[in-house]
């Protein structure tokens, strides 16, 4: 065997051993990872990825030694912190297997977190947040829905709404997540553009750009009401979500109040011109004259397109 052939043989053996390490991490078997990593270290002690593999193994061993059922919130927060600062960066050494490893690890953490109540001070440790990171979206929605029902204002909490919007969109698309997305426009207006970027929903992004272009002061709390102007068919689908607590909240958010009133108007309009329609339109005008004018223009355009008289 020539020196060149020997080099190729040694390189091939090193690559094989490194692949064995990655395969061992895929199984989550600490003993197998230890053995394969020891073999690689003996063969190629100068490899740059040995340190990263060591970090991942240490976390696996820590996870094995932890009884998930007995993890308290402080211990869980510590593990999530180590995952973020150490494990996630080290996982790059796994190449194409990195995301799978991270997903499996987050699932284990989420299973432990399922026993913990929602804590506004550390939402990153909640099961919904961890299931989202594991790309387990159905489980994330279930955990977030449980959190929403666990206290009085859970239905409008921005953190929980974000979890539900992301999870429901990944599972069922825009139709399934629309209410949670629009709710964030009312209750977390400042962070609404960030949510849109995270969702990467083409239709929503297009609507948002139009809203910004057509509105002098593009306040996100008015975006849902604007959506009803441009897509009035949404009103019937969303009307059932308007609850007594939402109506109470609308007293302090003009964009939400306009949405509630406009939803009612769109339900009345098919019955033709009536006292109820006049009264509800007056309510809408009192909320914001500029938006009311936009509503009247939209109805005129809509009825011209359909060749009908405008009520």
GROMACS .gro file of N, CA, C and O in nm, residues 194-283:
model
  360
  194UNK      N    1  -4.366   4.177   1.341
  194UNK     CA    2  -4.271   4.067   1.366
  194UNK      C    3  -4.340   3.932   1.350
  194UNK      O    4  -4.283   3.837   1.295
  195UNK      N    5  -4.465   3.922   1.398
  195UNK     CA    6  -4.540   3.798   1.381
  195UNK      C    7  -4.559   3.767   1.233
  195UNK      O    8  -4.544   3.652   1.190
  196UNK      N    9  -4.592   3.868   1.153
  196UNK     CA   10  -4.612   3.846   1.010
  196UNK      C   11  -4.485   3.792   0.945
  196UNK      O   12  -4.492   3.703   0.859
  197UNK      N   13  -4.371   3.846   0.986
  197UNK     CA   14  -4.245   3.795   0.931
  197UNK      C   15  -4.222   3.649   0.972
  197UNK      O   16  -4.174   3.567   0.892
  198UNK      N   17  -4.259   3.617   1.096
  198UNK     CA   18  -4.240   3.481   1.145
  198UNK      C   19  -4.333   3.383   1.074
  198UNK      O   20  -4.295   3.270   1.042
  199UNK      N   21  -4.456   3.425   1.049
  199UNK     CA   22  -4.552   3.339   0.981
  199UNK      C   23  -4.513   3.317   0.835
  199UNK      O   24  -4.531   3.207   0.781
  200UNK      N   25  -4.465   3.421   0.770
  200UNK     CA   26  -4.431   3.416   0.627
  200UNK      C   27  -4.551   3.366   0.546
  200UNK      O   28  -4.539   3.276   0.462
  201UNK      N   29  -4.668   3.427   0.571
  201UNK     CA   30  -4.790   3.394   0.500
  201UNK      C   31  -4.810   3.492   0.386
  201UNK      O   32  -4.838   3.611   0.410
  202UNK      N   33  -4.797   3.451   0.261
  202UNK     CA   34  -4.800   3.544   0.147
  202UNK      C   35  -4.924   3.632   0.143
  202UNK      O   36  -4.915   3.752   0.118
  203UNK      N   37  -5.043   3.574   0.167
  203UNK     CA   38  -5.166   3.653   0.160
  203UNK      C   39  -5.168   3.762   0.267
  203UNK      O   40  -5.204   3.877   0.240
  204UNK      N   41  -5.129   3.726   0.388
  204UNK     CA   42  -5.126   3.825   0.496
  204UNK      C   43  -5.024   3.935   0.468
  204UNK      O   44  -5.050   4.053   0.494
  205UNK      N   45  -4.908   3.896   0.419
  205UNK     CA   46  -4.806   3.996   0.389
  205UNK      C   47  -4.854   4.093   0.281
  205UNK      O   48  -4.831   4.214   0.290
  206UNK      N   49  -4.924   4.040   0.182
  206UNK     CA   50  -4.979   4.125   0.076
  206UNK      C   51  -5.085   4.219   0.133
  206UNK      O   52  -5.086   4.340   0.101
  207UNK      N   53  -5.173   4.167   0.218
  207UNK     CA   54  -5.276   4.251   0.280
  207UNK      C   55  -5.214   4.359   0.367
  207UNK      O   56  -5.259   4.475   0.367
  208UNK      N   57  -5.111   4.324   0.441
  208UNK     CA   58  -5.045   4.419   0.530
  208UNK      C   59  -4.981   4.533   0.450
  208UNK      O   60  -4.991   4.649   0.488
  209UNK      N   61  -4.919   4.499   0.339
  209UNK     CA   62  -4.858   4.603   0.255
  209UNK      C   63  -4.966   4.697   0.199
  209UNK      O   64  -4.947   4.819   0.195
  210UNK      N   65  -5.077   4.641   0.157
  210UNK     CA   66  -5.188   4.725   0.107
  210UNK      C   67  -5.243   4.814   0.218
  210UNK      O   68  -5.270   4.933   0.196
  211UNK      N   69  -5.259   4.758   0.334
  211UNK     CA   70  -5.309   4.835   0.449
  211UNK      C   71  -5.217   4.952   0.480
  211UNK      O   72  -5.262   5.065   0.500
  212UNK      N   73  -5.087   4.926   0.480
  212UNK     CA   74  -4.991   5.033   0.507
  212UNK      C   75  -4.995   5.140   0.398
  212UNK      O   76  -4.983   5.259   0.427
  213UNK      N   77  -5.013   5.099   0.274
  213UNK     CA   78  -5.015   5.194   0.163
  213UNK      C   79  -5.142   5.279   0.162
  213UNK      O   80  -5.138   5.396   0.122
  214UNK      N   81  -5.253   5.221   0.207
  214UNK     CA   82  -5.381   5.289   0.197
  214UNK      C   83  -5.419   5.365   0.324
  214UNK      O   84  -5.521   5.436   0.326
  215UNK      N   85  -5.341   5.351   0.430
  215UNK     CA   86  -5.375   5.412   0.558
  215UNK      C   87  -5.273   5.519   0.594
  215UNK      O   88  -5.152   5.495   0.586
  216UNK      N   89  -5.322   5.635   0.632
  216UNK     CA   90  -5.231   5.744   0.666
  216UNK      C   91  -5.143   5.709   0.786
  216UNK      O   92  -5.023   5.735   0.787
  217UNK      N   93  -5.205   5.657   0.890
  217UNK     CA   94  -5.130   5.614   1.009
  217UNK      C   95  -5.159   5.465   1.027
  217UNK      O   96  -5.260   5.427   1.087
  218UNK      N   97  -5.073   5.377   0.975
  218UNK     CA   98  -5.103   5.233   0.976
  218UNK      C   99  -5.088   5.170   1.115
  218UNK      O  100  -4.991   5.101   1.146
  219UNK      N  101  -5.188   5.195   1.199
  219UNK     CA  102  -5.195   5.136   1.333
  219UNK      C  103  -5.247   4.994   1.319
  219UNK      O  104  -5.358   4.972   1.267
  220UNK      N  105  -5.171   4.896   1.369
  220UNK     CA  106  -5.207   4.755   1.350
  220UNK      C  107  -5.343   4.721   1.409
  220UNK      O  108  -5.408   4.627   1.362
  221UNK      N  109  -5.388   4.794   1.511
  221UNK     CA  110  -5.517   4.761   1.572
  221UNK      C  111  -5.633   4.781   1.474
  221UNK      O  112  -5.743   4.728   1.496
  222UNK      N  113  -5.610   4.856   1.366
  222UNK     CA  114  -5.713   4.877   1.264
  222UNK      C  115  -5.703   4.777   1.149
  222UNK      O  116  -5.793   4.772   1.064
  223UNK      N  117  -5.601   4.696   1.147
  223UNK     CA  118  -5.582   4.605   1.034
  223UNK      C  119  -5.696   4.504   1.020
  223UNK      O  120  -5.746   4.482   0.908
  224UNK      N  121  -5.745   4.442   1.130
  224UNK     CA  122  -5.857   4.348   1.113
  224UNK      C  123  -5.982   4.413   1.055
  224UNK      O  124  -6.049   4.353   0.969
  225UNK      N  125  -6.014   4.535   1.101
  225UNK     CA  126  -6.131   4.603   1.046
  225UNK      C  127  -6.110   4.635   0.898
  225UNK      O  128  -6.203   4.623   0.816
  226UNK      N  129  -5.989   4.677   0.863
  226UNK     CA  130  -5.958   4.703   0.722
  226UNK      C  131  -5.975   4.576   0.639
  226UNK      O  132  -6.023   4.581   0.524
  227UNK      N  133  -5.935   4.462   0.696
  227UNK     CA  134  -5.951   4.334   0.624
  227UNK      C  135  -6.097   4.307   0.591
  227UNK      O  136  -6.129   4.253   0.484
  228UNK      N  137  -6.188   4.347   0.682
  228UNK     CA  138  -6.331   4.328   0.653
  228UNK      C  139  -6.376   4.417   0.539
  228UNK      O  140  -6.468   4.381   0.463
  229UNK      N  141  -6.317   4.535   0.526
  229UNK     CA  142  -6.353   4.622   0.414
  229UNK      C  143  -6.316   4.558   0.281
  229UNK      O  144  -6.391   4.566   0.183
  230UNK      N  145  -6.200   4.497   0.277
  230UNK     CA  146  -6.150   4.441   0.151
  230UNK      C  147  -6.197   4.297   0.129
  230UNK      O  148  -6.201   4.251   0.015
  231UNK      N  149  -6.232   4.228   0.238
  231UNK     CA  150  -6.277   4.089   0.228
  231UNK      C  151  -6.400   4.071   0.318
  231UNK      O  152  -6.394   4.003   0.419
  232UNK      N  153  -6.512   4.131   0.282
  232UNK     CA  154  -6.630   4.126   0.371
  232UNK      C  155  -6.681   3.985   0.398
  232UNK      O  156  -6.751   3.962   0.497
  233UNK      N  157  -6.645   3.892   0.312
  233UNK     CA  158  -6.689   3.753   0.334
  233UNK      C  159  -6.630   3.694   0.462
  233UNK      O  160  -6.679   3.593   0.513
  234UNK      N  161  -6.523   3.756   0.515
  234UNK     CA  162  -6.463   3.706   0.639
  234UNK      C  163  -6.554   3.728   0.760
  234UNK      O  164  -6.542   3.658   0.860
  235UNK      N  165  -6.643   3.826   0.752
  235UNK     CA  166  -6.724   3.863   0.867
  235UNK      C  167  -6.805   3.746   0.920
  235UNK      O  168  -6.811   3.722   1.041
  236UNK      N  169  -6.868   3.672   0.830
  236UNK     CA  170  -6.952   3.560   0.874
  236UNK      C  171  -6.870   3.453   0.943
  236UNK      O  172  -6.914   3.393   1.042
  237UNK      N  173  -6.748   3.430   0.893
  237UNK     CA  174  -6.663   3.326   0.952
  237UNK      C  175  -6.609   3.366   1.088
  237UNK      O  176  -6.585   3.281   1.174
  238UNK      N  177  -6.590   3.497   1.110
  238UNK     CA  178  -6.527   3.544   1.233
  238UNK      C  179  -6.627   3.591   1.338
  238UNK      O  180  -6.590   3.609   1.454
  239UNK      N  181  -6.752   3.612   1.299
  239UNK     CA  182  -6.851   3.667   1.392
  239UNK      C  183  -6.867   3.580   1.518
  239UNK      O  184  -6.887   3.632   1.628
  240UNK      N  185  -6.857   3.450   1.501
  240UNK     CA  186  -6.874   3.361   1.615
  240UNK      C  187  -6.765   3.371   1.720
  240UNK      O  188  -6.781   3.323   1.832
  241UNK      N  189  -6.654   3.434   1.685
  241UNK     CA  190  -6.543   3.451   1.779
  241UNK      C  191  -6.562   3.572   1.870
  241UNK      O  192  -6.488   3.590   1.967
  242UNK      N  193  -6.660   3.657   1.838
  242UNK     CA  194  -6.680   3.780   1.916
  242UNK      C  195  -6.755   3.744   2.044
  242UNK      O  196  -6.875   3.717   2.042
  243UNK      N  197  -6.684   3.744   2.154
  243UNK     CA  198  -6.737   3.704   2.283
  243UNK      C  199  -6.766   3.826   2.370
  243UNK      O  200  -6.719   3.937   2.341
  244UNK      N  201  -6.841   3.809   2.479
  244UNK     CA  202  -6.863   3.922   2.572
  244UNK      C  203  -6.733   3.984   2.624
  244UNK      O  204  -6.722   4.107   2.626
  245UNK      N  205  -6.631   3.904   2.662
  245UNK     CA  206  -6.506   3.968   2.705
  245UNK      C  207  -6.440   4.050   2.594
  245UNK      O  208  -6.381   4.155   2.621
  246UNK      N  209  -6.452   4.004   2.469
  246UNK     CA  210  -6.394   4.080   2.358
  246UNK      C  211  -6.468   4.213   2.341
  246UNK      O  212  -6.406   4.317   2.318
  247UNK      N  213  -6.601   4.210   2.355
  247UNK     CA  214  -6.678   4.334   2.343
  247UNK      C  215  -6.638   4.432   2.453
  247UNK      O  216  -6.631   4.554   2.431
  248UNK      N  217  -6.611   4.381   2.572
  248UNK     CA  218  -6.567   4.468   2.681
  248UNK      C  219  -6.431   4.529   2.649
  248UNK      O  220  -6.408   4.649   2.672
  249UNK      N  221  -6.341   4.447   2.596
  249UNK     CA  222  -6.208   4.497   2.561
  249UNK      C  223  -6.216   4.602   2.451
  249UNK      O  224  -6.133   4.694   2.446
  250UNK      N  225  -6.316   4.592   2.365
  250UNK     CA  226  -6.329   4.685   2.252
  250UNK      C  227  -6.353   4.828   2.298
  250UNK      O  228  -6.323   4.923   2.224
  251UNK      N  229  -6.402   4.845   2.420
  251UNK     CA  230  -6.427   4.981   2.469
  251UNK      C  231  -6.299   5.063   2.476
  251UNK      O  232  -6.304   5.187   2.465
  252UNK      N  233  -6.184   4.997   2.490
  252UNK     CA  234  -6.058   5.068   2.501
  252UNK      C  235  -5.970   5.061   2.377
  252UNK      O  236  -5.858   5.112   2.378
  253UNK      N  237  -6.019   4.995   2.269
  253UNK     CA  238  -5.939   4.979   2.147
  253UNK      C  239  -6.030   5.013   2.029
  253UNK      O  240  -6.114   4.932   1.988
  254UNK      N  241  -6.016   5.132   1.974
  254UNK     CA  242  -6.108   5.178   1.870
  254UNK      C  243  -6.107   5.087   1.747
  254UNK      O  244  -6.212   5.063   1.685
  255UNK      N  245  -5.990   5.038   1.709
  255UNK     CA  246  -5.984   4.950   1.593
  255UNK      C  247  -6.063   4.822   1.615
  255UNK      O  248  -6.130   4.771   1.523
  256UNK      N  249  -6.058   4.769   1.737
  256UNK     CA  250  -6.135   4.649   1.771
  256UNK      C  251  -6.284   4.681   1.772
  256UNK      O  252  -6.367   4.603   1.723
  257UNK      N  253  -6.320   4.796   1.829
  257UNK     CA  254  -6.461   4.833   1.832
  257UNK      C  255  -6.516   4.849   1.690
  257UNK      O  256  -6.628   4.805   1.661
  258UNK      N  257  -6.436   4.908   1.601
  258UNK     CA  258  -6.479   4.921   1.462
  258UNK      C  259  -6.500   4.785   1.399
  258UNK      O  260  -6.596   4.764   1.322
  259UNK      N  261  -6.413   4.690   1.430
  259UNK     CA  262  -6.426   4.554   1.377
  259UNK      C  263  -6.557   4.491   1.424
  259UNK      O  264  -6.631   4.431   1.345
  260UNK      N  265  -6.586   4.504   1.553
  260UNK     CA  266  -6.708   4.445   1.609
  260UNK      C  267  -6.832   4.507   1.543
  260UNK      O  268  -6.925   4.436   1.502
  261UNK      N  269  -6.834   4.639   1.533
  261UNK     CA  270  -6.950   4.707   1.475
  261UNK      C  271  -6.964   4.673   1.326
  261UNK      O  272  -7.074   4.645   1.277
  262UNK      N  273  -6.852   4.673   1.254
  262UNK     CA  274  -6.858   4.644   1.111
  262UNK      C  275  -6.903   4.499   1.086
  262UNK      O  276  -6.976   4.473   0.989
  263UNK      N  277  -6.863   4.408   1.171
  263UNK     CA  278  -6.910   4.269   1.158
  263UNK      C  279  -7.062   4.264   1.166
  263UNK      O  280  -7.128   4.193   1.088
  264UNK      N  281  -7.117   4.340   1.261
  264UNK     CA  282  -7.263   4.345   1.272
  264UNK      C  283  -7.328   4.409   1.151
  264UNK      O  284  -7.433   4.362   1.103
  265UNK      N  285  -7.267   4.515   1.099
  265UNK     CA  286  -7.322   4.583   0.981
  265UNK      C  287  -7.326   4.488   0.862
  265UNK      O  288  -7.427   4.481   0.788
  266UNK      N  289  -7.219   4.414   0.840
  266UNK     CA  290  -7.212   4.324   0.726
  266UNK      C  291  -7.314   4.211   0.737
  266UNK      O  292  -7.356   4.154   0.635
  267UNK      N  293  -7.353   4.178   0.861
  267UNK     CA  294  -7.457   4.076   0.879
  267UNK      C  295  -7.595   4.134   0.851
  267UNK      O  296  -7.686   4.062   0.806
  268UNK      N  297  -7.613   4.266   0.876
  268UNK     CA  298  -7.743   4.330   0.856
  268UNK      C  299  -7.767   4.366   0.710
  268UNK      O  300  -7.881   4.360   0.660
  269UNK      N  301  -7.662   4.405   0.639
  269UNK     CA  302  -7.676   4.459   0.503
  269UNK      C  303  -7.759   4.373   0.407
  269UNK      O  304  -7.839   4.429   0.330
  270UNK      N  305  -7.744   4.240   0.409
  270UNK     CA  306  -7.824   4.162   0.312
  270UNK      C  307  -7.974   4.180   0.328
  270UNK      O  308  -8.051   4.156   0.233
  271UNK      N  309  -8.020   4.225   0.445
  271UNK     CA  310  -8.163   4.247   0.467
  271UNK      C  311  -8.214   4.378   0.411
  271UNK      O  312  -8.334   4.408   0.420
  272UNK      N  313  -8.123   4.458   0.354
  272UNK     CA  314  -8.164   4.584   0.294
  272UNK      C  315  -8.160   4.699   0.392
  272UNK      O  316  -8.124   4.685   0.509
  273UNK      N  317  -8.203   4.815   0.342
  273UNK     CA  318  -8.200   4.939   0.421
  273UNK      C  319  -8.298   4.927   0.537
  273UNK      O  320  -8.413   4.890   0.519
  274UNK      N  321  -8.249   4.958   0.659
  274UNK     CA  322  -8.334   4.941   0.777
  274UNK      C  323  -8.288   5.035   0.887
  274UNK      O  324  -8.179   5.095   0.881
  275UNK      N  325  -8.371   5.049   0.988
  275UNK     CA  326  -8.336   5.131   1.104
  275UNK      C  327  -8.211   5.077   1.171
  275UNK      O  328  -8.123   5.154   1.212
  276UNK      N  329  -8.202   4.945   1.183
  276UNK     CA  330  -8.084   4.883   1.247
  276UNK      C  331  -7.957   4.917   1.171
  276UNK      O  332  -7.852   4.946   1.230
  277UNK      N  333  -7.964   4.913   1.037
  277UNK     CA  334  -7.846   4.945   0.955
  277UNK      C  335  -7.806   5.092   0.974
  277UNK      O  336  -7.688   5.123   0.988
  278UNK      N  337  -7.905   5.180   0.978
  278UNK     CA  338  -7.876   5.322   0.999
  278UNK      C  339  -7.807   5.343   1.133
  278UNK      O  340  -7.708   5.416   1.144
  279UNK      N  341  -7.857   5.277   1.237
  279UNK     CA  342  -7.801   5.294   1.372
  279UNK      C  343  -7.658   5.241   1.381
  279UNK      O  344  -7.571   5.305   1.441
  280UNK      N  345  -7.635   5.126   1.321
  280UNK     CA  346  -7.501   5.067   1.329
  280UNK      C  347  -7.400   5.148   1.247
  280UNK      O  348  -7.284   5.163   1.286
  281UNK      N  349  -7.444   5.200   1.134
  281UNK     CA  350  -7.356   5.285   1.055
  281UNK      C  351  -7.322   5.413   1.132
  281UNK      O  352  -7.209   5.463   1.125
  282UNK      N  353  -7.420   5.466   1.205
  282UNK     CA  354  -7.393   5.585   1.287
  282UNK      C  355  -7.291   5.552   1.396
  282UNK      O  356  -7.204   5.636   1.427
  283UNK      N  357  -7.300   5.434   1.453
  283UNK     CA  358  -7.200   5.393   1.553
  283UNK      C  359  -7.061   5.387   1.492
  283UNK      O  360  -6.964   5.432   1.552
   0.00000   0.00000   0.00000
